[in-house]
């Protein structure tokens, strides 16, 4: 993670390798833990006794996030442009946070135009996801929080695709939902997988709902000028820095 105003960038090598019934929002637990082979197929890091550079990179990023904010915060993971690996980084930051047995993660797919988390993680979503919940006041939030097979990590998928998320992300219902998800358990950390910053207002709107903003740039893909343009969209007080991602 790298703030443009300080130090050298840390490169996260990808491993060349959505009224709320709070009493129904349960703790993240996995009824079926994925095997290491299944986790690799889903491009998800996991704890191991053998040192692995990509795992160490995400552990380091987790440490930096914990130092950047207090309490169980909401992190917006925003890619500079399409294809630079923002969803990969968001998914694995959530996994890395849950390496700690005393912490849980909730990954929220906010890329309504091109959602990917449920497909990548191979999760069936019979009750829909974020857009379905926000569209239907009668929808039970607990039903759209899915077990991922990763210990202490759950997914709120995007739901039905939409061209833009602006009308969803700026609603009172969206804000109340995130506050409820975060406040229900003090050990729960939320990670918002954002659409690209360039070409859409969605990331900027989502940043208002987050405590910390992380920008993901494609290594040797996004130019310094494009990265600076994207970073300028965010409040410097929330902006934690840039992750340079290679490969995914």
mmCIF file of C-alpha atoms in Angstrom:
data_model
loop_
_atom_site.group_PDB
_atom_site.id
_atom_site.type_symbol
_atom_site.label_atom_id
_atom_site.label_comp_id
_atom_site.label_asym_id
_atom_site.label_seq_id
_atom_site.Cartn_x
_atom_site.Cartn_y
_atom_site.Cartn_z
ATOM 1 C CA UNK A 1 0.000 0.000 0.000
ATOM 2 C CA UNK A 2 1.413 3.341 -0.955
ATOM 3 C CA UNK A 3 0.385 6.905 -0.339
ATOM 4 C CA UNK A 4 1.631 8.965 -3.323
ATOM 5 C CA UNK A 5 3.121 11.473 -0.888
ATOM 6 C CA UNK A 6 5.230 9.004 1.052
ATOM 7 C CA UNK A 7 7.663 6.171 0.512
ATOM 8 C CA UNK A 8 7.892 3.409 -2.030
ATOM 9 C CA UNK A 9 4.899 1.346 -3.153
ATOM 10 C CA UNK A 10 4.109 -2.056 -1.721
ATOM 11 C CA UNK A 11 3.180 -4.420 -4.525
ATOM 12 C CA UNK A 12 0.471 -7.005 -3.856
ATOM 13 C CA UNK A 13 1.492 -9.791 -6.209
ATOM 14 C CA UNK A 14 -1.705 -11.634 -7.037
ATOM 15 C CA UNK A 15 0.057 -14.923 -7.265
ATOM 16 C CA UNK A 16 1.246 -14.996 -10.807
ATOM 17 C CA UNK A 17 -0.250 -17.398 -8.712
ATOM 18 C CA UNK A 18 -25.507 -5.286 -0.597
ATOM 19 C CA UNK A 19 -36.647 -1.532 8.762
ATOM 20 C CA UNK A 20 -33.509 -4.023 9.166
ATOM 21 C CA UNK A 21 -34.023 -7.111 11.325
ATOM 22 C CA UNK A 22 -30.734 -7.109 13.227
ATOM 23 C CA UNK A 23 -31.606 -10.154 15.257
ATOM 24 C CA UNK A 24 -31.430 -12.216 12.076
ATOM 25 C CA UNK A 25 -27.967 -11.039 11.027
ATOM 26 C CA UNK A 26 -25.879 -13.882 12.397
ATOM 27 C CA UNK A 27 -22.184 -14.291 12.953
ATOM 28 C CA UNK A 28 -20.057 -15.357 9.992
ATOM 29 C CA UNK A 29 -19.469 -19.076 10.165
ATOM 30 C CA UNK A 30 -18.733 -21.641 7.493
ATOM 31 C CA UNK A 31 -20.748 -24.827 7.276
ATOM 32 C CA UNK A 32 -18.260 -26.160 4.722
ATOM 33 C CA UNK A 33 -14.644 -25.074 4.747
ATOM 34 C CA UNK A 34 -13.027 -25.004 1.318
ATOM 35 C CA UNK A 35 -9.889 -27.051 0.744
ATOM 36 C CA UNK A 36 -6.602 -25.386 -0.245
ATOM 37 C CA UNK A 37 -7.140 -26.587 -3.803
ATOM 38 C CA UNK A 38 -10.623 -25.051 -3.925
ATOM 39 C CA UNK A 39 -9.311 -21.783 -2.486
ATOM 40 C CA UNK A 40 -6.621 -21.612 -5.164
ATOM 41 C CA UNK A 41 -9.261 -22.181 -7.851
ATOM 42 C CA UNK A 42 -11.169 -19.184 -6.454
ATOM 43 C CA UNK A 43 -8.032 -17.017 -6.175
ATOM 44 C CA UNK A 44 -8.346 -16.773 -2.388
ATOM 45 C CA UNK A 45 -5.369 -16.763 -0.041
ATOM 46 C CA UNK A 46 -5.250 -19.061 2.980
ATOM 47 C CA UNK A 47 -3.123 -19.677 6.032
ATOM 48 C CA UNK A 48 -0.298 -22.142 5.650
ATOM 49 C CA UNK A 49 2.869 -23.189 7.458
ATOM 50 C CA UNK A 50 4.877 -22.461 4.313
ATOM 51 C CA UNK A 51 5.826 -18.837 3.620
ATOM 52 C CA UNK A 52 4.060 -17.487 0.524
ATOM 53 C CA UNK A 53 4.777 -13.980 -0.823
ATOM 54 C CA UNK A 54 1.171 -13.201 -1.793
ATOM 55 C CA UNK A 55 -0.110 -14.193 1.662
ATOM 56 C CA UNK A 56 2.561 -12.127 3.373
ATOM 57 C CA UNK A 57 1.674 -9.151 1.160
ATOM 58 C CA UNK A 58 -1.972 -9.256 2.230
ATOM 59 C CA UNK A 59 -1.038 -9.740 5.874
ATOM 60 C CA UNK A 60 1.085 -6.602 5.604
ATOM 61 C CA UNK A 61 -1.780 -4.695 3.973
ATOM 62 C CA UNK A 62 -4.115 -5.843 6.767
ATOM 63 C CA UNK A 63 -1.673 -4.534 9.357
ATOM 64 C CA UNK A 64 -1.522 -1.161 7.612
ATOM 65 C CA UNK A 65 -5.322 -0.934 7.507
ATOM 66 C CA UNK A 66 -5.620 -1.745 11.206
ATOM 67 C CA UNK A 67 -3.135 1.037 11.922
ATOM 68 C CA UNK A 68 -5.041 3.499 9.702
ATOM 69 C CA UNK A 69 -8.447 3.278 11.424
ATOM 70 C CA UNK A 70 -10.035 2.486 14.769
ATOM 71 C CA UNK A 71 -12.741 -0.011 15.627
ATOM 72 C CA UNK A 72 -14.304 -2.336 13.070
ATOM 73 C CA UNK A 73 -14.121 -0.087 10.049
ATOM 74 C CA UNK A 74 -15.533 -0.138 6.519
ATOM 75 C CA UNK A 75 -12.912 -0.262 3.754
ATOM 76 C CA UNK A 76 -13.647 0.772 0.175
ATOM 77 C CA UNK A 77 -11.434 -1.071 -2.302
ATOM 78 C CA UNK A 78 -11.574 0.972 -5.513
ATOM 79 C CA UNK A 79 -9.796 -0.020 -8.744
ATOM 80 C CA UNK A 80 -8.436 2.781 -10.879
ATOM 81 C CA UNK A 81 -9.690 1.135 -14.075
ATOM 82 C CA UNK A 82 -11.433 -2.002 -15.255
ATOM 83 C CA UNK A 83 -9.246 -5.109 -15.183
ATOM 84 C CA UNK A 84 -6.606 -4.049 -12.659
ATOM 85 C CA UNK A 85 -7.678 -6.567 -10.008
ATOM 86 C CA UNK A 86 -9.782 -4.600 -7.536
ATOM 87 C CA UNK A 87 -12.100 -7.543 -6.862
ATOM 88 C CA UNK A 88 -9.129 -9.846 -6.280
ATOM 89 C CA UNK A 89 -7.668 -7.412 -3.739
ATOM 90 C CA UNK A 90 -11.015 -6.841 -1.962
ATOM 91 C CA UNK A 91 -11.642 -10.582 -1.685
ATOM 92 C CA UNK A 92 -8.222 -11.307 -0.251
ATOM 93 C CA UNK A 93 -8.159 -8.380 2.139
ATOM 94 C CA UNK A 94 -11.387 -9.807 3.567
ATOM 95 C CA UNK A 95 -9.768 -13.240 3.785
ATOM 96 C CA UNK A 96 -6.608 -11.852 5.399
ATOM 97 C CA UNK A 97 -8.598 -9.939 8.020
ATOM 98 C CA UNK A 98 -10.359 -13.196 8.970
ATOM 99 C CA UNK A 99 -7.052 -15.016 9.455
ATOM 100 C CA UNK A 100 -7.382 -13.651 12.982
ATOM 101 C CA UNK A 101 -9.760 -15.971 14.845
ATOM 102 C CA UNK A 102 -11.116 -12.940 16.715
ATOM 103 C CA UNK A 103 -12.182 -11.068 13.559
ATOM 104 C CA UNK A 104 -14.801 -11.678 10.860
ATOM 105 C CA UNK A 105 -15.192 -10.146 7.410
ATOM 106 C CA UNK A 106 -18.093 -9.258 5.175
ATOM 107 C CA UNK A 107 -17.325 -8.690 1.513
ATOM 108 C CA UNK A 108 -19.899 -6.524 -0.305
ATOM 109 C CA UNK A 109 -19.873 -6.597 -4.109
ATOM 110 C CA UNK A 110 -20.772 -3.043 -5.130
ATOM 111 C CA UNK A 111 -19.825 -3.370 -8.791
ATOM 112 C CA UNK A 112 -23.400 -3.446 -10.065
ATOM 113 C CA UNK A 113 -22.492 -3.210 -13.734
ATOM 114 C CA UNK A 114 -19.982 -6.040 -13.758
ATOM 115 C CA UNK A 115 -20.278 -8.071 -10.518
ATOM 116 C CA UNK A 116 -17.911 -10.987 -10.116
ATOM 117 C CA UNK A 117 -17.519 -12.117 -6.519
ATOM 118 C CA UNK A 118 -20.302 -14.731 -6.394
ATOM 119 C CA UNK A 119 -19.223 -16.251 -9.716
ATOM 120 C CA UNK A 120 -15.531 -16.291 -8.781
ATOM 121 C CA UNK A 121 -16.267 -17.776 -5.366
ATOM 122 C CA UNK A 122 -18.769 -20.213 -6.921
ATOM 123 C CA UNK A 123 -21.604 -19.249 -4.603
ATOM 124 C CA UNK A 124 -25.265 -19.801 -5.468
ATOM 125 C CA UNK A 125 -27.363 -16.731 -4.608
ATOM 126 C CA UNK A 126 -31.024 -17.845 -4.620
ATOM 127 C CA UNK A 127 -32.228 -14.837 -2.607
ATOM 128 C CA UNK A 128 -30.346 -12.331 -4.772
ATOM 129 C CA UNK A 129 -28.027 -9.717 -3.349
ATOM 130 C CA UNK A 130 -27.495 -6.031 -2.680
ATOM 131 C CA UNK A 131 -29.773 -4.564 -5.360
ATOM 132 C CA UNK A 132 -32.539 -7.033 -4.511
ATOM 133 C CA UNK A 133 -32.357 -6.038 -0.850
ATOM 134 C CA UNK A 134 -32.321 -2.304 -1.590
ATOM 135 C CA UNK A 135 -35.199 -2.640 -4.088
ATOM 136 C CA UNK A 136 -37.454 -4.571 -1.705
ATOM 137 C CA UNK A 137 -38.274 -3.123 1.745
ATOM 138 C CA UNK A 138 -39.630 -6.539 2.751
ATOM 139 C CA UNK A 139 -36.404 -8.378 1.918
ATOM 140 C CA UNK A 140 -34.657 -10.082 4.835
ATOM 141 C CA UNK A 141 -31.028 -8.929 4.932
ATOM 142 C CA UNK A 142 -29.865 -12.181 6.524
ATOM 143 C CA UNK A 143 -30.971 -14.109 3.436
ATOM 144 C CA UNK A 144 -28.542 -12.264 1.149
ATOM 145 C CA UNK A 145 -25.492 -12.853 3.359
ATOM 146 C CA UNK A 146 -23.901 -16.018 2.018
ATOM 147 C CA UNK A 147 -21.451 -18.523 3.467
ATOM 148 C CA UNK A 148 -18.249 -18.465 1.368
ATOM 149 C CA UNK A 149 -16.518 -21.579 2.631
ATOM 150 C CA UNK A 150 -13.766 -19.310 3.975
ATOM 151 C CA UNK A 151 -13.760 -19.323 7.784
ATOM 152 C CA UNK A 152 -15.342 -16.150 9.222
ATOM 153 C CA UNK A 153 -15.930 -14.572 5.780
ATOM 154 C CA UNK A 154 -19.363 -13.907 4.287
ATOM 155 C CA UNK A 155 -20.428 -12.379 1.001
ATOM 156 C CA UNK A 156 -23.177 -9.888 0.150
ATOM 157 C CA UNK A 157 -23.248 -10.240 -3.657
ATOM 158 C CA UNK A 158 -24.287 -7.459 -6.004
ATOM 159 C CA UNK A 159 -27.573 -9.032 -7.018
ATOM 160 C CA UNK A 160 -29.222 -8.104 -10.304
ATOM 161 C CA UNK A 161 -26.950 -6.126 -12.574
ATOM 162 C CA UNK A 162 -27.494 -2.384 -12.966
ATOM 163 C CA UNK A 163 -25.859 0.158 -15.275
ATOM 164 C CA UNK A 164 -25.069 2.457 -12.371
ATOM 165 C CA UNK A 165 -25.159 2.213 -8.598
ATOM 166 C CA UNK A 166 -25.521 5.933 -7.860
ATOM 167 C CA UNK A 167 -29.248 5.754 -7.070
ATOM 168 C CA UNK A 168 -28.615 2.793 -4.747
ATOM 169 C CA UNK A 169 -25.489 3.914 -2.934
ATOM 170 C CA UNK A 170 -26.850 7.360 -2.092
ATOM 171 C CA UNK A 171 -29.992 6.030 -0.394
ATOM 172 C CA UNK A 172 -30.702 6.157 3.318
ATOM 173 C CA UNK A 173 -31.437 2.424 3.212
ATOM 174 C CA UNK A 174 -27.900 1.704 1.976
ATOM 175 C CA UNK A 175 -26.353 3.754 4.767
ATOM 176 C CA UNK A 176 -28.539 2.157 7.458
ATOM 177 C CA UNK A 177 -27.740 -1.302 6.095
ATOM 178 C CA UNK A 178 -23.976 -0.764 6.337
ATOM 179 C CA UNK A 179 -24.256 0.762 9.806
ATOM 180 C CA UNK A 180 -26.309 -2.227 10.942
ATOM 181 C CA UNK A 181 -23.925 -4.773 9.439
ATOM 182 C CA UNK A 182 -20.955 -3.120 11.085
ATOM 183 C CA UNK A 183 -22.488 -2.374 14.487
ATOM 184 C CA UNK A 184 -24.113 -5.754 15.073
ATOM 185 C CA UNK A 185 -20.723 -7.296 15.919
ATOM 186 C CA UNK A 186 -17.635 -5.433 17.043
ATOM 187 C CA UNK A 187 -15.368 -7.992 15.345
ATOM 188 C CA UNK A 188 -16.902 -7.573 11.868
ATOM 189 C CA UNK A 189 -14.955 -5.678 9.184
ATOM 190 C CA UNK A 190 -16.644 -4.678 5.928
ATOM 191 C CA UNK A 191 -14.932 -4.541 2.545
ATOM 192 C CA UNK A 192 -16.748 -2.796 -0.318
ATOM 193 C CA UNK A 193 -15.676 -4.020 -3.758
ATOM 194 C CA UNK A 194 -16.124 -0.886 -5.863
ATOM 195 C CA UNK A 195 -16.563 -0.254 -9.581
ATOM 196 C CA UNK A 196 -13.606 1.478 -11.278
ATOM 197 C CA UNK A 197 -13.011 5.087 -10.295
ATOM 198 C CA UNK A 198 -12.372 6.287 -13.823
ATOM 199 C CA UNK A 199 -15.596 6.662 -15.815
ATOM 200 C CA UNK A 200 -18.164 6.389 -13.020
ATOM 201 C CA UNK A 201 -19.262 8.363 -9.935
ATOM 202 C CA UNK A 202 -20.023 5.185 -7.991
ATOM 203 C CA UNK A 203 -16.659 4.883 -6.208
ATOM 204 C CA UNK A 204 -16.810 8.499 -5.058
ATOM 205 C CA UNK A 205 -20.330 7.983 -3.651
ATOM 206 C CA UNK A 206 -19.279 4.764 -1.903
ATOM 207 C CA UNK A 207 -16.305 6.551 -0.354
ATOM 208 C CA UNK A 208 -18.745 8.661 1.664
ATOM 209 C CA UNK A 209 -19.950 5.445 3.317
ATOM 210 C CA UNK A 210 -16.489 4.098 4.105
ATOM 211 C CA UNK A 211 -13.974 4.855 6.847
ATOM 212 C CA UNK A 212 -10.922 3.936 4.766
ATOM 213 C CA UNK A 213 -10.305 4.065 1.006
ATOM 214 C CA UNK A 214 -7.748 1.912 -0.783
ATOM 215 C CA UNK A 215 -6.993 2.467 -4.464
ATOM 216 C CA UNK A 216 -5.946 -0.495 -6.620
ATOM 217 C CA UNK A 217 -3.775 0.207 -9.652
ATOM 218 C CA UNK A 218 -2.736 -2.294 -12.283
ATOM 219 C CA UNK A 219 1.022 -2.712 -12.052
ATOM 220 C CA UNK A 220 2.562 -1.334 -15.276
ATOM 221 C CA UNK A 221 -1.015 -0.801 -16.495
ATOM 222 C CA UNK A 222 -2.361 2.423 -14.963
ATOM 223 C CA UNK A 223 -0.233 5.516 -15.553
ATOM 224 C CA UNK A 224 0.907 7.815 -12.719
ATOM 225 C CA UNK A 225 -1.355 10.549 -14.132
ATOM 226 C CA UNK A 226 -4.386 8.229 -14.149
ATOM 227 C CA UNK A 227 -3.647 7.054 -10.611
ATOM 228 C CA UNK A 228 -3.329 10.654 -9.395
ATOM 229 C CA UNK A 229 -6.608 11.548 -11.154
ATOM 230 C CA UNK A 230 -8.376 8.639 -9.435
ATOM 231 C CA UNK A 231 -6.891 9.420 -6.004
ATOM 232 C CA UNK A 232 -8.094 13.022 -6.257
ATOM 233 C CA UNK A 233 -11.690 11.778 -5.965
ATOM 234 C CA UNK A 234 -11.248 10.837 -2.301
ATOM 235 C CA UNK A 235 -11.030 12.669 1.007
ATOM 236 C CA UNK A 236 -7.326 12.679 1.986
ATOM 237 C CA UNK A 237 -8.344 11.934 5.574
ATOM 238 C CA UNK A 238 -9.783 8.578 4.448
ATOM 239 C CA UNK A 239 -7.299 7.749 1.728
ATOM 240 C CA UNK A 240 -4.950 5.005 2.943
ATOM 241 C CA UNK A 241 -2.940 4.637 -0.246
ATOM 242 C CA UNK A 242 -2.441 2.658 -3.433
ATOM 243 C CA UNK A 243 -2.016 -1.077 -3.916
ATOM 244 C CA UNK A 244 -0.184 -2.042 -7.082
ATOM 245 C CA UNK A 245 -1.608 -5.354 -8.254
ATOM 246 C CA UNK A 246 0.001 -7.618 -10.817
ATOM 247 C CA UNK A 247 -1.522 -10.510 -12.704
ATOM 248 C CA UNK A 248 -5.241 -10.548 -11.818
#
